[in-house]
Coordinates of C-alpha atoms in Angstrom, one line a residue:
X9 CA -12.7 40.2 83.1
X10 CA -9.5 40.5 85.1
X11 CA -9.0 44.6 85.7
X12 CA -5.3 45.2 86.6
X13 CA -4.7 48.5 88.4
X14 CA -2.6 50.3 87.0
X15 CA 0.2 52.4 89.7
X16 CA -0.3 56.2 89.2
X17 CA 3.7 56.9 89.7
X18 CA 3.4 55.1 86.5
X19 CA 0.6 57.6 84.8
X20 CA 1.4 60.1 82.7
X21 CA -1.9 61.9 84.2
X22 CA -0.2 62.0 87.6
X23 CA 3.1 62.8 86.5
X24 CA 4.8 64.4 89.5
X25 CA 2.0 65.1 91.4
X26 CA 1.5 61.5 93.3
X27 CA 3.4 60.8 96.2
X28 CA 3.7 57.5 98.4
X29 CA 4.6 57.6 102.2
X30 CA 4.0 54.4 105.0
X31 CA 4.7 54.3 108.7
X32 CA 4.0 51.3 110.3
X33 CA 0.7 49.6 109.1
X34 CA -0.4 52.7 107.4
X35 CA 0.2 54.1 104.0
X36 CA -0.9 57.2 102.5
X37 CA -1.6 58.8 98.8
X38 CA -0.8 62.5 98.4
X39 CA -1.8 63.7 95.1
X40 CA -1.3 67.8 94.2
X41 CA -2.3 70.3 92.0
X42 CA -5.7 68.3 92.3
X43 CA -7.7 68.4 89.3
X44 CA -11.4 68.1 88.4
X45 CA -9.9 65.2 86.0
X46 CA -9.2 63.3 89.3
X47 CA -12.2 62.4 90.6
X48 CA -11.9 58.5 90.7
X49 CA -12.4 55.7 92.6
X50 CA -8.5 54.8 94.3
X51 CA -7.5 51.2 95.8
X52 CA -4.6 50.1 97.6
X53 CA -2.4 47.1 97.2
X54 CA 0.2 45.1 99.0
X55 CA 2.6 42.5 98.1
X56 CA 4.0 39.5 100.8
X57 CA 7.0 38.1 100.3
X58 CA 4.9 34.8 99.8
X59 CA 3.9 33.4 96.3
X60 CA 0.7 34.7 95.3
X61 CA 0.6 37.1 98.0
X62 CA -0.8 40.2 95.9
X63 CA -3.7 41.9 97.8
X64 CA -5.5 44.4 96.5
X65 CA -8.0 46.8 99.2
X66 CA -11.6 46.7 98.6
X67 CA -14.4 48.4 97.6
X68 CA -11.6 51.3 97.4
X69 CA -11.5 55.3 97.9
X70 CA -14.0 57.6 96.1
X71 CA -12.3 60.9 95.3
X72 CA -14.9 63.4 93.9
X73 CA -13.0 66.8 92.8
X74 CA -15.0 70.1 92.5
X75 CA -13.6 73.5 91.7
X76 CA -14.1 76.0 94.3
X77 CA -12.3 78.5 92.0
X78 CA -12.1 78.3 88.2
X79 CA -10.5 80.6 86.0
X80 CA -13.0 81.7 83.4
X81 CA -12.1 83.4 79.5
X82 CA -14.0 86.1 79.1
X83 CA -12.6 87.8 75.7
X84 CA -10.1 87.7 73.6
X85 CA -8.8 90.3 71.3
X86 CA -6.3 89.4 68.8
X87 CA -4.3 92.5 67.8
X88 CA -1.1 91.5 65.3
X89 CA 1.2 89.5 67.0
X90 CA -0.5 89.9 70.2
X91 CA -3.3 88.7 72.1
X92 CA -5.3 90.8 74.7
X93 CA -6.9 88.5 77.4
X94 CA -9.6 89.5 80.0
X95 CA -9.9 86.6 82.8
X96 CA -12.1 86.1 85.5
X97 CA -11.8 84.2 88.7
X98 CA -14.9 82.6 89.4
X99 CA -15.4 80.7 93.2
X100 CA -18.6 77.8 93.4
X101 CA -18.2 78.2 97.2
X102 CA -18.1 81.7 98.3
X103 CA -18.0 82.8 102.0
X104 CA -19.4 85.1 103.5
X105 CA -18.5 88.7 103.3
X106 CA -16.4 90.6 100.6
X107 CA -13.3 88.5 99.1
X108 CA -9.6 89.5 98.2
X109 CA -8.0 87.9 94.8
X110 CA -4.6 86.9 94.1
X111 CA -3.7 86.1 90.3
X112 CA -0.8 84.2 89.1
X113 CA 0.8 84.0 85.8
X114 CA 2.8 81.3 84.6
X115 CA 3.2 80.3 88.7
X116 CA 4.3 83.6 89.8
X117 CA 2.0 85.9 92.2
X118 CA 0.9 89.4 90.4
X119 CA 0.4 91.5 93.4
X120 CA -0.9 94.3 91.3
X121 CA -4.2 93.1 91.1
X122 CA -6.5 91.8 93.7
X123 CA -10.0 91.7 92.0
X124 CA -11.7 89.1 90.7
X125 CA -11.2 90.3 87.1
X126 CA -7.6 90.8 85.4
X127 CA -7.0 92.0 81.8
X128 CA -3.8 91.1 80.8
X129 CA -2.1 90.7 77.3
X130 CA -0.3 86.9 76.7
X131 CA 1.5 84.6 74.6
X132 CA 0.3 81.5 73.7
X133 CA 3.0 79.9 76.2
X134 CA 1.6 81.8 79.3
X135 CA -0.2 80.0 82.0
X136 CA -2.8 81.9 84.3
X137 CA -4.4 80.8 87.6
X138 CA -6.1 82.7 90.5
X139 CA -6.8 82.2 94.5
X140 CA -8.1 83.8 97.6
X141 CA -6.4 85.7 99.6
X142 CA -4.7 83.9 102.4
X143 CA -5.2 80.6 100.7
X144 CA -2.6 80.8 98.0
X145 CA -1.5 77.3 98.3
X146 CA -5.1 76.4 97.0
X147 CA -4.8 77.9 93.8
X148 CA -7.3 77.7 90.8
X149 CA -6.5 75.4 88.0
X150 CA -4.4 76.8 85.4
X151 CA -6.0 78.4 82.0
X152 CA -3.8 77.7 78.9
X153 CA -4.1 77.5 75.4
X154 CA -3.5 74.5 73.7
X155 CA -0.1 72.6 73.1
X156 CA 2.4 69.4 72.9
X157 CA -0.6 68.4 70.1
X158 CA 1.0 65.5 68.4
X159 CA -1.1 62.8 65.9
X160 CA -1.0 59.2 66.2
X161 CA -1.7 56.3 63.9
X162 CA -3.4 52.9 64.6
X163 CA -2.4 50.3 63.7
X164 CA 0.7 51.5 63.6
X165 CA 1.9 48.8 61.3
X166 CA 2.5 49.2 57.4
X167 CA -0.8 50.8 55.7
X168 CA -2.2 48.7 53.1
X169 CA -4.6 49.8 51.0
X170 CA -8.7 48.7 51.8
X171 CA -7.4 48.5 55.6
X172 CA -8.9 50.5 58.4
X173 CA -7.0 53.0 59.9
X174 CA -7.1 55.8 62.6
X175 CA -5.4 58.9 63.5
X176 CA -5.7 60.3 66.7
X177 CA -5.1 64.4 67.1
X178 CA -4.0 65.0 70.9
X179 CA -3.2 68.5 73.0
X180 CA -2.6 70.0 76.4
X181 CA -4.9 72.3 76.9
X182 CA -7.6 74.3 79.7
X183 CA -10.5 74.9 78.7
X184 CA -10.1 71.7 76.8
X185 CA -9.4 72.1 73.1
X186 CA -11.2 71.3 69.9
X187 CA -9.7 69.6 67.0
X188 CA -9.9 69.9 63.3
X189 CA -8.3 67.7 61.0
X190 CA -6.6 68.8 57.5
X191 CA -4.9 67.4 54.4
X192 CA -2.1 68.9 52.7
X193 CA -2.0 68.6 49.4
X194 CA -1.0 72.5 47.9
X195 CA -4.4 73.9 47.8
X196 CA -4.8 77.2 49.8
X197 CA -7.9 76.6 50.3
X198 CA -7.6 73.7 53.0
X199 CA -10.9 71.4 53.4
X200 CA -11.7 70.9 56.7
X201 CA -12.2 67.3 57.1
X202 CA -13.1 66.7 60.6
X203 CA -13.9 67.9 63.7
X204 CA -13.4 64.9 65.8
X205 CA -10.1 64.0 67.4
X206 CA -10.1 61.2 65.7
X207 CA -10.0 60.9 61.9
X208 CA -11.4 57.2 61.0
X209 CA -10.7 55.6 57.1
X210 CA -12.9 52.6 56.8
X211 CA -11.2 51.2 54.0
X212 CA -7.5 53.3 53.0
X213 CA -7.6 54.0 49.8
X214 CA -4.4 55.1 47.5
X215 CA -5.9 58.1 47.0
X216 CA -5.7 59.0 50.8
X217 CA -1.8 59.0 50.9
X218 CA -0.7 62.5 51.9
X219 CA 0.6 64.7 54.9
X220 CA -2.3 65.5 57.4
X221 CA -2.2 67.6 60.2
X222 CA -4.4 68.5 62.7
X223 CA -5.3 72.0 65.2
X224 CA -6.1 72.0 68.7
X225 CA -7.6 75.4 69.5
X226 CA -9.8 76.9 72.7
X227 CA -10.3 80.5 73.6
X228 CA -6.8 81.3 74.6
X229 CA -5.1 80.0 70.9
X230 CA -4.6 77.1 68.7
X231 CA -1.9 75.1 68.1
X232 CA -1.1 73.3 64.7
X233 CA 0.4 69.3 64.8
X234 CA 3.6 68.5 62.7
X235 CA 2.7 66.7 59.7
X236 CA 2.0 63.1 59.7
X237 CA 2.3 61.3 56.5
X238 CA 0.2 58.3 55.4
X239 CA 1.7 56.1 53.1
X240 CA -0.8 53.6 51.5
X241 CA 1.0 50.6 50.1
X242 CA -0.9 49.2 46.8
X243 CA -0.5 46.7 44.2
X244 CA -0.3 48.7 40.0
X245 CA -2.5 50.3 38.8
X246 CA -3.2 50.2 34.9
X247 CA 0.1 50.7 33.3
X248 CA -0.2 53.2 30.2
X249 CA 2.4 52.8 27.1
X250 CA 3.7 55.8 25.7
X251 CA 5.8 56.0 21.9
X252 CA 8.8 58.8 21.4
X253 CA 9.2 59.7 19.0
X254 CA 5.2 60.3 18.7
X255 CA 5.7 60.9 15.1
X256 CA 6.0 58.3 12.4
X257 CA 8.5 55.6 13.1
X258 CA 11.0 54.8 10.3
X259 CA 13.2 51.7 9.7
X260 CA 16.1 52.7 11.6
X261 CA 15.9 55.5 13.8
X262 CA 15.6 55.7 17.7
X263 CA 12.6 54.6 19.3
X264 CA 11.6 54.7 23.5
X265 CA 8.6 52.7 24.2
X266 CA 7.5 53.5 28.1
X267 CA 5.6 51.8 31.2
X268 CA 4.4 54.1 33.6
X269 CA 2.3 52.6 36.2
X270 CA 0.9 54.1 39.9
X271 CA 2.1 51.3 42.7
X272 CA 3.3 51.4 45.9
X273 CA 6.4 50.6 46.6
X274 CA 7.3 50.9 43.0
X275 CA 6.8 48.4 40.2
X276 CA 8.7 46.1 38.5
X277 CA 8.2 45.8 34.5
X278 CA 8.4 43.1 31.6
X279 CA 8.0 44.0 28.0
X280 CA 5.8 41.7 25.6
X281 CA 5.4 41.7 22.1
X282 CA 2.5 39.7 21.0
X283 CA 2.8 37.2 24.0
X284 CA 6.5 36.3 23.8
X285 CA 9.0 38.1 26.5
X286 CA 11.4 40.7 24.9
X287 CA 15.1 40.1 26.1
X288 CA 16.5 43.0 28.5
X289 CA 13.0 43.9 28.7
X290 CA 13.0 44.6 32.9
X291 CA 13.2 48.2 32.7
X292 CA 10.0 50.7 32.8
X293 CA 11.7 51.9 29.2
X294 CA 12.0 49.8 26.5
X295 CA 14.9 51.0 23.8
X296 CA 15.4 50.4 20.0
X297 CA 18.7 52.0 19.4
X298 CA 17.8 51.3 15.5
X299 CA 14.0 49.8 15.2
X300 CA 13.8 47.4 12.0
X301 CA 11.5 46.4 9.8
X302 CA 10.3 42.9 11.5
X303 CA 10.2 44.8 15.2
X304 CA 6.5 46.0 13.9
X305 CA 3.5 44.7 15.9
X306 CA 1.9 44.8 19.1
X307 CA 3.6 45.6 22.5
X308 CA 2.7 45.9 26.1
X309 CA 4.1 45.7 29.3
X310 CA 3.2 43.8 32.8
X311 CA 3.6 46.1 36.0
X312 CA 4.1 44.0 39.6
X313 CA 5.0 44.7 42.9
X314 CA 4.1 42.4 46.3
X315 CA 0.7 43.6 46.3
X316 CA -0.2 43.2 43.1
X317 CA 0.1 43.1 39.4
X318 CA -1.7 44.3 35.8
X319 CA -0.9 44.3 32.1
X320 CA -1.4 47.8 30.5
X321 CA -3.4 47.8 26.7
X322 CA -1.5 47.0 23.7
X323 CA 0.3 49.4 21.7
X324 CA 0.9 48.7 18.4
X325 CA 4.2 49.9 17.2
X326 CA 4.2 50.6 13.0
X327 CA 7.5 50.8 11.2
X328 CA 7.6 52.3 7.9
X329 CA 10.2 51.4 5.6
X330 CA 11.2 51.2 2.1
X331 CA 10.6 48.0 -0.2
X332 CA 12.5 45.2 0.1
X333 CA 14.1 43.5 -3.0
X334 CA 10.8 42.2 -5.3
X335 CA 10.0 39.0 -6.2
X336 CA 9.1 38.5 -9.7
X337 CA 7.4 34.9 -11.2
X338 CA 6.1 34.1 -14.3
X339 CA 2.5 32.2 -15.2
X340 CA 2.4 29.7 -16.4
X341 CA 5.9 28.6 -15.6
X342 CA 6.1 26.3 -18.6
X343 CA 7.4 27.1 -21.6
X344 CA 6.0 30.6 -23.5
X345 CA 5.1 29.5 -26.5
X346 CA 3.8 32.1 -29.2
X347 CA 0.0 33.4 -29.1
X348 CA -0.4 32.4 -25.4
X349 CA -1.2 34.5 -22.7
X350 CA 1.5 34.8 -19.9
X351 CA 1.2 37.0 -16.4
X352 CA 4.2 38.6 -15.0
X353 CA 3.8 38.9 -11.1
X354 CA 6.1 41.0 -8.9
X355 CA 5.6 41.3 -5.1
X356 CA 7.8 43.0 -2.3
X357 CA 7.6 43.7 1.2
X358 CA 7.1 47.9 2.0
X359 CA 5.1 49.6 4.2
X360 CA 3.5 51.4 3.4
X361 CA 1.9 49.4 0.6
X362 CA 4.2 50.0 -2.6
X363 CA 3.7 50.5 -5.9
X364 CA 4.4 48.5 -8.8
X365 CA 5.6 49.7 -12.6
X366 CA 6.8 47.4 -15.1
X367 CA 9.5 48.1 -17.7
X368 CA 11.3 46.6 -20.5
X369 CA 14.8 47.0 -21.0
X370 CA 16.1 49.8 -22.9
X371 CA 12.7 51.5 -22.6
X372 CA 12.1 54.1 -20.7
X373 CA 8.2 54.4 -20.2
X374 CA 6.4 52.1 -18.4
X375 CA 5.0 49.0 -20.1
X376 CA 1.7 48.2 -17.0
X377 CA 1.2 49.5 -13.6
X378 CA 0.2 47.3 -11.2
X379 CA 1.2 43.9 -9.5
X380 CA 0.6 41.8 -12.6
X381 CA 1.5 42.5 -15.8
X382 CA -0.5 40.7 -18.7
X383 CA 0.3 40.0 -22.0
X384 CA -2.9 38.4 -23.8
X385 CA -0.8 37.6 -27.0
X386 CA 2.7 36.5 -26.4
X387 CA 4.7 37.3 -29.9
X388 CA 8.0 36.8 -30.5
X389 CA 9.0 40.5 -30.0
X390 CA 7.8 40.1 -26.8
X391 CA 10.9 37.8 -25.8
X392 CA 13.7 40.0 -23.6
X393 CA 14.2 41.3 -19.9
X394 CA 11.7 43.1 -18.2
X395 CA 12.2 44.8 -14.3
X396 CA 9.4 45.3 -12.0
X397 CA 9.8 48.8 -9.8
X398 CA 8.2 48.5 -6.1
X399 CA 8.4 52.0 -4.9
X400 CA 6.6 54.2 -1.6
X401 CA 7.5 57.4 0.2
X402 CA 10.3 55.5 2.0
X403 CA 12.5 54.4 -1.3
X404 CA 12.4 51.9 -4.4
X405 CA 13.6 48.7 -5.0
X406 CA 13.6 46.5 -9.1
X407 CA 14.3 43.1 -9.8
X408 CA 14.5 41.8 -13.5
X409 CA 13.4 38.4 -15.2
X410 CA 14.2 37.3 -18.7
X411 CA 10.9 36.1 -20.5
X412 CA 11.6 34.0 -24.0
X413 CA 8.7 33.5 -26.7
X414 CA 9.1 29.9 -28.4
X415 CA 7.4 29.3 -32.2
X416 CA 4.6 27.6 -32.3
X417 CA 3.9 24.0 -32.8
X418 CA 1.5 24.7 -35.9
X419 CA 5.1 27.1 -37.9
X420 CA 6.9 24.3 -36.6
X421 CA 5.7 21.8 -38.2
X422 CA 4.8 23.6 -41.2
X423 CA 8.7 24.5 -41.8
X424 CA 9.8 20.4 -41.1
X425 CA 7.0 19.3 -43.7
X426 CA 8.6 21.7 -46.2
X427 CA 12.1 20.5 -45.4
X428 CA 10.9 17.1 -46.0
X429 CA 9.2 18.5 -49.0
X430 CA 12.8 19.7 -50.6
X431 CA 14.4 16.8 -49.8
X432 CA 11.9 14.4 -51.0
X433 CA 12.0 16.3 -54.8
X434 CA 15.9 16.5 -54.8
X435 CA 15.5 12.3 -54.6
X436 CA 13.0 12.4 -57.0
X437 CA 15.2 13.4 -59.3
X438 CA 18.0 11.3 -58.4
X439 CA 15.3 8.7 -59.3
X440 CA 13.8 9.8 -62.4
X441 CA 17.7 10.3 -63.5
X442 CA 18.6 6.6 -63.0
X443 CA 15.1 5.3 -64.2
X444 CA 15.6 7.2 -67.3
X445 CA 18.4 5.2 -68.5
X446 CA 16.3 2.3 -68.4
X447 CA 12.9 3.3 -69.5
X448 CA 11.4 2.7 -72.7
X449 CA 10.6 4.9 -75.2
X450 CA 7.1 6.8 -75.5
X451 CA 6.5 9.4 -77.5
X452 CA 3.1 12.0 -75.9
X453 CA 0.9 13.4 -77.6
X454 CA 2.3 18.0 -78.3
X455 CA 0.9 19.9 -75.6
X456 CA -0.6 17.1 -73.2
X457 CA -0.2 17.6 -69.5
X458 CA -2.2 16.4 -66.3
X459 CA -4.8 17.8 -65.4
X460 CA -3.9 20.8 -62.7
X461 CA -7.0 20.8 -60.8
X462 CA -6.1 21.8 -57.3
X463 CA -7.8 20.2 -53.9
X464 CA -8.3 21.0 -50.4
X465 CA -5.4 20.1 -48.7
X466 CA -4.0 18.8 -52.1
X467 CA -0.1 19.8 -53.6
X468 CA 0.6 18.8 -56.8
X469 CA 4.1 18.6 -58.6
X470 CA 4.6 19.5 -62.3
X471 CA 7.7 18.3 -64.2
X472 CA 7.5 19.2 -67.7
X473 CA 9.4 20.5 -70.5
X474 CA 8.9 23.9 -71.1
X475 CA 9.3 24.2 -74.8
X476 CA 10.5 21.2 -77.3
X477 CA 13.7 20.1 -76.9
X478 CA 16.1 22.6 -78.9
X479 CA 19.6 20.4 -80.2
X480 CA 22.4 22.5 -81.0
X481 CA 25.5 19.8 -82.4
X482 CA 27.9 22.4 -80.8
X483 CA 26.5 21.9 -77.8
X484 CA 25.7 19.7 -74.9
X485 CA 22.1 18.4 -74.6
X486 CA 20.5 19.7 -71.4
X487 CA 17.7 17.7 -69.7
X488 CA 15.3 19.7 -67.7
X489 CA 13.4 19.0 -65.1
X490 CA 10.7 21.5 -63.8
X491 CA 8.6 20.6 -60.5
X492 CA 5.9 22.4 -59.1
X493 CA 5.3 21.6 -55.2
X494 CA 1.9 22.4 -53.6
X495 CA 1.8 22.6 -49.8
X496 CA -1.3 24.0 -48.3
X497 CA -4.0 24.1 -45.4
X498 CA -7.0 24.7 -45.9
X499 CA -5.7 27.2 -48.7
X500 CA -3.3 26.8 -51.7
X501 CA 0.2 27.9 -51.9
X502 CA 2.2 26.4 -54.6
X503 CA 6.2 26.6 -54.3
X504 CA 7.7 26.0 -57.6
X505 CA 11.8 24.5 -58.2
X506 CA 13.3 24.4 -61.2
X507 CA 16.2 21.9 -61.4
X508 CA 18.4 20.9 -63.9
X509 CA 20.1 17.9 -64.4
X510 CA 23.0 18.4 -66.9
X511 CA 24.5 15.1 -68.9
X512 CA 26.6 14.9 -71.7
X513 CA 25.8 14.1 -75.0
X514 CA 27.0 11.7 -77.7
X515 CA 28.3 13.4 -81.1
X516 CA 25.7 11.8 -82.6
X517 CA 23.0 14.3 -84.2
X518 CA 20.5 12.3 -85.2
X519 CA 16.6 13.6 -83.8
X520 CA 15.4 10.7 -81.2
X521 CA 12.2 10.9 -79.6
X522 CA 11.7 11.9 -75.9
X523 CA 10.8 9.1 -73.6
X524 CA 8.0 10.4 -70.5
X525 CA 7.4 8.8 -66.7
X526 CA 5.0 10.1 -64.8
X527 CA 5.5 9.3 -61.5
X528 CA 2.8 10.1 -58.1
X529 CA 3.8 10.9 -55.1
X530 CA 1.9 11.0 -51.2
X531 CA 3.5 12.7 -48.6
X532 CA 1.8 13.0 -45.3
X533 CA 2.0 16.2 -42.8
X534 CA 0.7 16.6 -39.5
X535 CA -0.7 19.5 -37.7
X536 CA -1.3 20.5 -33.7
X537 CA -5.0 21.1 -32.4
X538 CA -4.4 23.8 -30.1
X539 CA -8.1 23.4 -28.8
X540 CA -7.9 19.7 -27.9
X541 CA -3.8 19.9 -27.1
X542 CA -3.7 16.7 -28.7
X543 CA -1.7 15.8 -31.6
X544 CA -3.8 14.7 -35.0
X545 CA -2.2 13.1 -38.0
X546 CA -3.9 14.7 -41.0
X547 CA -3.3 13.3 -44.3
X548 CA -2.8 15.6 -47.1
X549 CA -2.4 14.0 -50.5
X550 CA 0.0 15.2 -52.7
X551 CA 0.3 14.5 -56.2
X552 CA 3.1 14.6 -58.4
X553 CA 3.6 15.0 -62.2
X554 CA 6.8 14.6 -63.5
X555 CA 7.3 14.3 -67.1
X556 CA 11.3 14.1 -67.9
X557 CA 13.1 14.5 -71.5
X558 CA 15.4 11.6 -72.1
X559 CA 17.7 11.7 -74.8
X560 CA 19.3 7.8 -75.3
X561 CA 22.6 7.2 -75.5
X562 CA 24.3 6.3 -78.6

């Protein structure tokens, strides 16, 4: 190990007390106000004017100091702002015989008091010392109570936080002082947290950021150190997210959502929701001058400094708002066709959750509650508008759809087989009209008709006089024609037509005899399986009976 001696002009600890004089080849040290703290061993060095020429005197000087008088406390009696001392000057090397005192205070010479005891009342700023009589210039070394007491920090770099780190408490004092360390942190009741000069932190933690402070105390006072303030630097802690309003949020009012997190220095924050960055999201306070519906779900924010960074829990962020405009749908979509069952669905966006009524138009009580509305047996009364109401605490919204009933297929084709039937009789007698002319004459038996024994899905067609033919020479002959049409399934419903046929007449009066066709007719109608949804062709056989009254031209 290379030891480098350090010059004592350069010590603090000799601080105007060394003094260097040389004469020739000697050179000496004077050193005053010796102190028991001096006792050392002392070397001399020279310097040539050569390079390298540093010489330094060996094995050296042993200085060993020992009081011969020492100033000792003997009590001290605090009394308000002042302090009673009683002092006594004690000698480890007395001579012979009886010995005269001299006491000084603060350097000057009391020459009221030459024993070896002096009571004496003191600030803390007064310095006391004692000697023999006719040896003043070999005073004691002073008593004082404690003071320049100053802390110091190592390493006196930036603190970071799990580093180790000491503070030092320092003082001027005789008797030497003792030292208590403190933290100040508003309590009264200050813990006393060492009694070491130094105070030692392992490992720094956040937590021990604060002013401390230390005391340097002996008999004759104590004196208190400024404050010295740690400052731990540290990466975030857990950022917290806090809502204001705290009550319930509604579709546009003002919303604050903040990011408070414990760093040091001070963190930097970014605003999530649900993973993605939110724009103008840098600030520890988030803003929603007017929060919307679709600004609902999870938020949380990331807090970062150059030590360090942490994402705080999620907050989830509810907006409550009124129903939005429903949607309404119809099932099946196809065509409603009578007898079916048809669901009406409405659905809107609400929160909370809304409610659904369903009305018709032009009534005022509701028809269903619910989302669906179900209508087993669609009839045709059933056709018209019908509005679904989505309402919640927040407001209501309706929309309306039009729902039309179509006939069914089985009435459909009923009413075109009856159509055809009309039509098919109205030719028939076009027919029988023209055929008449040419047909020969027959003459039936009174009273004889076909037999009218009805069939399952059998329709028969009478056509008949009703009564014999009445001839009136002042008036014109009229030829009748009477049908009966059957149309029927599964049942029998008959639909009778009377039609008449008016010709003229000849003025000739003479009886002739009436000439009868009988004439059969099929006519086929087809009916819809709703089971199957297939389309059958069903034969129905129809008969028809005509019997016509034809008078011959003459």
């Amino acid at each position: 190990m290379n030891y480098q001696p350090v010059d004592l002009t350069t010590d603090s600890e000799y601080s105007g007390r060394v003094q260097y004089s040389s004469k020739d080849k000697d050179c000496t040290l004077r050193i005053s106000d010796l102190r028991e703290r001096d006792s050392a061993v002392y070397k001399f060095r020279f310097t040539t004017n050569q390079e390298g020429g540093r010489y330094i005197s060996s094995p050296g000087v042993t200085l060993s100091v020992t009081a011969a008088l020492q100033v000792q406390v003997i009590r001290v009696t605090v009394q308000q702002s002042s302090t009673e001392a009683e002092l006594k000057c004690h000698s480890s090397c007395s001579p012979a015989g009886g010995l005269s005192y001299v006491w000084f205070k603060n350097r000057e010479h009391i020459t009221s008091v030459e024993t070896s005891t002096y009571t004496t009342w003191f600030n803390p700023t007064d310095v006391f010392s004692c000697g023999l009589k006719g040896h003043e210039k070999f005073p004691s070394p002073s008593v004082y109570a404690p003071k320049l007491t100053s802390v110091s920090v190592s390493p006196s770099a930036e603190i970071v936080e799990g580093s180790s780190v000491t503070l030092t408490c320092s003082s001027d004092a005789n008797p030497a002082a003792n030292y208590t360390w403190y933290k100040e942190n508003g309590n009264p009741n200050l813990q006393r947290l060492s009694g070491e000069p130094q105070l030692v932190f392992s490992s720094i933690r956040s937590s021990d950021s604060g002013q401390y402070y230390c005391t340097a105390g002996n008999e004759l006072g104590t004196k208190k150190s400024n404050n010295f303030s740690v400052i731990v630097k540290y990466g975030p802690k857990l950022p917290s997210v806090s809502v204001s309003p705290s009550a319930e949020i509604v579709e546009g009012s003002s919303v604050n959502l903040t990011c408070s997190s414990d760093a040091n220095p001070a963190a930097n924050y970014t605003w999530y929701k649900e993973n993605q960055t939110l724009p103008h999201g840098q600030q520890a306070i988030y803003h929603f001058i007017s929060i919307r519906s679709e600004d609902r779900g999870n938020y949380y924010c990331k807090s970062e400094n150059q030590h360090g960074h942490i994402n705080s829990t999620s907050q989830f962020i509810d907006v409550q708002y009124g129903p939005k405009l429903p949607s309404v749908s119809v099932s099946p979509s196809a065509e409603i066709v009578e007898g079916s069952s048809v669901n009406l669905t409405c659905s809107s966006d609400a929160n909370p959750a809304a409610k659904y009524n369903w009305y018709k138009e032009n009534e005022d009580s509701p028809k269903a509650s619910g989302q669906i509305f179900t209508i087993t047996d669609v009839r045709p009364e059933h056709s018209g508008n019908y509005y679904c109401e989505a309402q919640n605490r927040r407001g209501r919204q309706n929309s309306t759809l039009h729902l039309t009933v179509v006939a069914g297929s089985m009435k459909s084709v009923a009413a075109g087989s009856i159509t055809a039937i009309f039509l098919a009789i109205i030719f028939l007698c076009a027919f029988l009209f023209i055929r008449r002319k040419r047909s020969s004459k027959r003459t039936p038996k009174p009273g004889w008709r076909p037999d009218n024994q009805a069939q399952d899905n059998m329709g028969s067609v009478y056509d008949s006089p009703s009564a014999p033919v009445q001839r009136t020479p002042a008036e014109p002959h009229e030829d009748l024609c009477y049908a009966s049409v059957s149309f029927s399934k599964n049942q029998e419903n008959a639909l009778y037509s009377n039609i008449r046929l008016a010709q003229p007449h000849t003025h000739k009066e003479e009886e002739e005899d009436e000439d009868v066709e009988y004439t059969t007719v099929n006519f086929k109608s087809s009916s819809t399986s709703t089971e199957s949804g297939n389309q059958e062709a069903v034969e129905d056989l129809s008969e028809l009976y005509s019997t016509v009254s034809k008078h011959p031209r003459v």
